[in-house]
């Protein structure tokens, strides 16, 4: 495909077109806010016909759904790459996975703000469930590796992974109203609790993880 | 009030009437299922006018909301009584609180089944948030007492309480599709993880808690 790329610039596959719409929608949601950005703004910026947009997405809500879906898939896929990179020690990979789940950038922030509105409770719940189901096995794998190499000591790697991920995902989901000091304490406590639960040496996770909080 | 009770049987306060409607609605939801029970069934069984019911509740959905609200308040209040009963050791009170949060009876089961339907995602989320906000400080108090008496050893009682409650509430919320063996394992793992996180002696929570799983 790569050698045809330049000549076929204007003929986009359905997948490319969809992603382009989502990219521009993310930009506009971040710039104007979700409520103020319209599908008209999206088609104007891309330069496509209204029918092209509606061929792919039935409404602005569907675009938001698809953005959330893509963010979730990307988060899981990024976590998987980190876990499979055996050149890194398992402790570093665990901290990397937990860090990769933090929402990044202004587009991500605007999407998360929408997620926390009452009318999006179901979408938010679905997103969290998918993220948790995708990432728990990856964290469990790292804990098992850590058990084998002797840095962790737990009889229940799967359930510990579930507890870390469920708690982490919810507890750090909506912290905009915390002061920096409160955020730091919450992060410290999370690491302390994980270390104790996994039977890790006190402080072994702390240094690597604290940059995320 | 008590001495007037018998003479004033038919003149119910708004609070009493509301609770009566909720009691009968719970009965009918358990008997016929939420979808098959109507507001007509409720007024027929109590023997009140339609207007009386609608004076208190605008719809069947509002009745469900109120039942969930009452269950949540009762759960928190029961947990508070257990925590404040200083005649019991803190370990027994902690296991009692976690046990008191299990949904009981066929009315409770029917309500929880409704909670797990997509259209009730927001109600379910609100219920969980209220339960968590109400119970976390109670569990934190018990952990602090345990720290003082030497059975626990944690630097972060509040955050440990939050992690226990958030995970417990979600992980044990919808386990109908698990086999008894899987449920037992999940319960065992939860106890093991709590013991490690709180720095409790291995097995000290297990005996008291396992009857709930």
PDB file of C-alpha atoms in Angstrom, chain A residues 86-202:
ATOM      1  CA  UNK A  86      10.486  -7.992  27.437  1.00  0.00           C
ATOM      2  CA  UNK A  87      13.605  -5.833  27.258  1.00  0.00           C
ATOM      3  CA  UNK A  88      12.183  -3.872  30.227  1.00  0.00           C
ATOM      4  CA  UNK A  89      12.023  -5.307  33.770  1.00  0.00           C
ATOM      5  CA  UNK A  90       8.474  -6.245  34.846  1.00  0.00           C
ATOM      6  CA  UNK A  91       8.364  -3.501  37.489  1.00  0.00           C
ATOM      7  CA  UNK A  92       9.026  -0.838  34.841  1.00  0.00           C
ATOM      8  CA  UNK A  93       6.441  -2.378  32.546  1.00  0.00           C
ATOM      9  CA  UNK A  94       3.828  -2.367  35.338  1.00  0.00           C
ATOM     10  CA  UNK A  95       4.392   1.305  36.061  1.00  0.00           C
ATOM     11  CA  UNK A  96       4.376   1.995  32.326  1.00  0.00           C
ATOM     12  CA  UNK A  97       0.988   0.301  31.879  1.00  0.00           C
ATOM     13  CA  UNK A  98      -0.574   2.206  34.777  1.00  0.00           C
ATOM     14  CA  UNK A  99       0.859   5.447  33.419  1.00  0.00           C
ATOM     15  CA  UNK A 100      -0.335   4.781  29.867  1.00  0.00           C
ATOM     16  CA  UNK A 101      -3.932   4.738  31.085  1.00  0.00           C
ATOM     17  CA  UNK A 102      -3.895   8.370  32.139  1.00  0.00           C
ATOM     18  CA  UNK A 103      -5.921  10.520  29.741  1.00  0.00           C
ATOM     19  CA  UNK A 104      -3.690  12.860  27.787  1.00  0.00           C
ATOM     20  CA  UNK A 105      -4.104  16.165  25.989  1.00  0.00           C
ATOM     21  CA  UNK A 106      -6.929  18.639  25.661  1.00  0.00           C
ATOM     22  CA  UNK A 107      -8.965  16.407  23.319  1.00  0.00           C
ATOM     23  CA  UNK A 108      -8.832  13.610  25.894  1.00  0.00           C
ATOM     24  CA  UNK A 109      -9.799  16.025  28.666  1.00  0.00           C
ATOM     25  CA  UNK A 110     -12.820  17.330  26.758  1.00  0.00           C
ATOM     26  CA  UNK A 111     -13.969  13.773  26.001  1.00  0.00           C
ATOM     27  CA  UNK A 112     -13.620  12.808  29.670  1.00  0.00           C
ATOM     28  CA  UNK A 113     -15.623  15.882  30.678  1.00  0.00           C
ATOM     29  CA  UNK A 114     -18.412  14.682  28.401  1.00  0.00           C
ATOM     30  CA  UNK A 115     -18.138  11.176  29.911  1.00  0.00           C
ATOM     31  CA  UNK A 116     -18.929  12.596  33.335  1.00  0.00           C
ATOM     32  CA  UNK A 117     -22.242  14.111  32.258  1.00  0.00           C
ATOM     33  CA  UNK A 118     -25.344  12.222  33.401  1.00  0.00           C
ATOM     34  CA  UNK A 119     -26.570  11.542  29.861  1.00  0.00           C
ATOM     35  CA  UNK A 120     -23.310   9.713  29.096  1.00  0.00           C
ATOM     36  CA  UNK A 121     -23.350   7.421  32.145  1.00  0.00           C
ATOM     37  CA  UNK A 122     -23.874   4.324  30.010  1.00  0.00           C
ATOM     38  CA  UNK A 123     -21.142   5.208  27.505  1.00  0.00           C
ATOM     39  CA  UNK A 124     -18.766   5.923  30.391  1.00  0.00           C
ATOM     40  CA  UNK A 125     -19.595   2.598  32.010  1.00  0.00           C
ATOM     41  CA  UNK A 126     -19.075   0.682  28.757  1.00  0.00           C
ATOM     42  CA  UNK A 127     -15.732   2.414  28.227  1.00  0.00           C
ATOM     43  CA  UNK A 128     -14.534   1.568  31.722  1.00  0.00           C
ATOM     44  CA  UNK A 129     -15.655  -2.050  31.408  1.00  0.00           C
ATOM     45  CA  UNK A 130     -13.845  -2.504  28.100  1.00  0.00           C
ATOM     46  CA  UNK A 131     -10.682  -0.859  29.376  1.00  0.00           C
ATOM     47  CA  UNK A 132     -10.723  -2.966  32.525  1.00  0.00           C
ATOM     48  CA  UNK A 133     -11.404  -6.219  30.639  1.00  0.00           C
ATOM     49  CA  UNK A 134      -8.606  -5.413  28.201  1.00  0.00           C
ATOM     50  CA  UNK A 135      -5.945  -4.362  30.688  1.00  0.00           C
ATOM     51  CA  UNK A 136      -6.521  -6.688  33.679  1.00  0.00           C
ATOM     52  CA  UNK A 137      -5.007  -9.771  31.911  1.00  0.00           C
ATOM     53  CA  UNK A 138      -1.963  -7.674  30.943  1.00  0.00           C
ATOM     54  CA  UNK A 139      -1.367  -6.520  34.518  1.00  0.00           C
ATOM     55  CA  UNK A 140      -1.951 -10.084  35.779  1.00  0.00           C
ATOM     56  CA  UNK A 141       0.738 -11.332  33.382  1.00  0.00           C
ATOM     57  CA  UNK A 142       3.227  -8.805  34.774  1.00  0.00           C
ATOM     58  CA  UNK A 143       2.399  -9.763  38.359  1.00  0.00           C
ATOM     59  CA  UNK A 144       2.975 -13.441  37.515  1.00  0.00           C
ATOM     60  CA  UNK A 145       6.345 -12.581  35.981  1.00  0.00           C
ATOM     61  CA  UNK A 146       7.175 -10.562  39.097  1.00  0.00           C
ATOM     62  CA  UNK A 147       6.196 -13.518  41.286  1.00  0.00           C
ATOM     63  CA  UNK A 148       8.592 -15.733  39.303  1.00  0.00           C
ATOM     64  CA  UNK A 149      11.475 -13.278  39.466  1.00  0.00           C
ATOM     65  CA  UNK A 150      10.893 -12.754  43.191  1.00  0.00           C
ATOM     66  CA  UNK A 151       9.987  -9.034  43.264  1.00  0.00           C
ATOM     67  CA  UNK A 152       6.318  -9.807  44.077  1.00  0.00           C
ATOM     68  CA  UNK A 153       4.730 -12.415  46.297  1.00  0.00           C
ATOM     69  CA  UNK A 154       0.995 -12.948  45.885  1.00  0.00           C
ATOM     70  CA  UNK A 155      -1.203 -16.028  45.654  1.00  0.00           C
ATOM     71  CA  UNK A 156      -3.790 -14.219  43.518  1.00  0.00           C
ATOM     72  CA  UNK A 157      -2.209 -12.351  40.565  1.00  0.00           C
ATOM     73  CA  UNK A 158      -5.468 -12.133  38.558  1.00  0.00           C
ATOM     74  CA  UNK A 159      -7.554 -10.790  41.404  1.00  0.00           C
ATOM     75  CA  UNK A 160      -4.841  -8.374  42.514  1.00  0.00           C
ATOM     76  CA  UNK A 161      -4.671  -7.079  38.927  1.00  0.00           C
ATOM     77  CA  UNK A 162      -8.450  -6.647  38.923  1.00  0.00           C
ATOM     78  CA  UNK A 163      -8.377  -4.755  42.202  1.00  0.00           C
ATOM     79  CA  UNK A 164      -5.572  -2.440  41.028  1.00  0.00           C
ATOM     80  CA  UNK A 165      -7.224  -1.744  37.703  1.00  0.00           C
ATOM     81  CA  UNK A 166     -10.813  -1.333  38.972  1.00  0.00           C
ATOM     82  CA  UNK A 167      -9.735   0.987  41.737  1.00  0.00           C
ATOM     83  CA  UNK A 168      -7.188   2.899  39.666  1.00  0.00           C
ATOM     84  CA  UNK A 169      -9.613   3.427  36.833  1.00  0.00           C
ATOM     85  CA  UNK A 170     -12.362   4.804  39.024  1.00  0.00           C
ATOM     86  CA  UNK A 171     -10.365   6.604  41.704  1.00  0.00           C
ATOM     87  CA  UNK A 172      -8.303   8.587  39.194  1.00  0.00           C
ATOM     88  CA  UNK A 173     -11.110   9.103  36.720  1.00  0.00           C
ATOM     89  CA  UNK A 174     -12.425  12.411  38.003  1.00  0.00           C
ATOM     90  CA  UNK A 175      -9.945  14.317  40.124  1.00  0.00           C
ATOM     91  CA  UNK A 176     -10.310  17.813  38.725  1.00  0.00           C
ATOM     92  CA  UNK A 177     -11.556  19.131  42.061  1.00  0.00           C
ATOM     93  CA  UNK A 178      -8.513  17.892  44.008  1.00  0.00           C
ATOM     94  CA  UNK A 179      -5.622  20.182  44.927  1.00  0.00           C
ATOM     95  CA  UNK A 180      -2.140  19.164  43.652  1.00  0.00           C
ATOM     96  CA  UNK A 181      -1.318  18.145  47.210  1.00  0.00           C
ATOM     97  CA  UNK A 182      -4.383  15.901  47.466  1.00  0.00           C
ATOM     98  CA  UNK A 183      -3.576  14.352  44.085  1.00  0.00           C
ATOM     99  CA  UNK A 184      -0.044  13.584  45.215  1.00  0.00           C
ATOM    100  CA  UNK A 185      -1.273  11.980  48.426  1.00  0.00           C
ATOM    101  CA  UNK A 186      -3.783   9.871  46.512  1.00  0.00           C
ATOM    102  CA  UNK A 187      -1.067   8.725  44.120  1.00  0.00           C
ATOM    103  CA  UNK A 188       1.316   7.930  46.991  1.00  0.00           C
ATOM    104  CA  UNK A 189      -1.373   5.955  48.800  1.00  0.00           C
ATOM    105  CA  UNK A 190      -2.236   3.988  45.642  1.00  0.00           C
ATOM    106  CA  UNK A 191       1.397   2.973  45.159  1.00  0.00           C
ATOM    107  CA  UNK A 192       1.801   2.124  48.862  1.00  0.00           C
ATOM    108  CA  UNK A 193      -1.340  -0.055  48.736  1.00  0.00           C
ATOM    109  CA  UNK A 194      -0.220  -1.834  45.551  1.00  0.00           C
ATOM    110  CA  UNK A 195       3.224  -2.517  47.010  1.00  0.00           C
ATOM    111  CA  UNK A 196       1.725  -4.028  50.150  1.00  0.00           C
ATOM    112  CA  UNK A 197      -0.858  -6.056  48.268  1.00  0.00           C
ATOM    113  CA  UNK A 198       1.724  -7.505  45.868  1.00  0.00           C
ATOM    114  CA  UNK A 199       4.255  -8.073  48.631  1.00  0.00           C
ATOM    115  CA  UNK A 200       6.740  -5.766  46.852  1.00  0.00           C
ATOM    116  CA  UNK A 201       9.654  -4.114  48.631  1.00  0.00           C
ATOM    117  CA  UNK A 202       8.492  -0.797  50.130  1.00  0.00           C
TER     118      UNK A 202
END
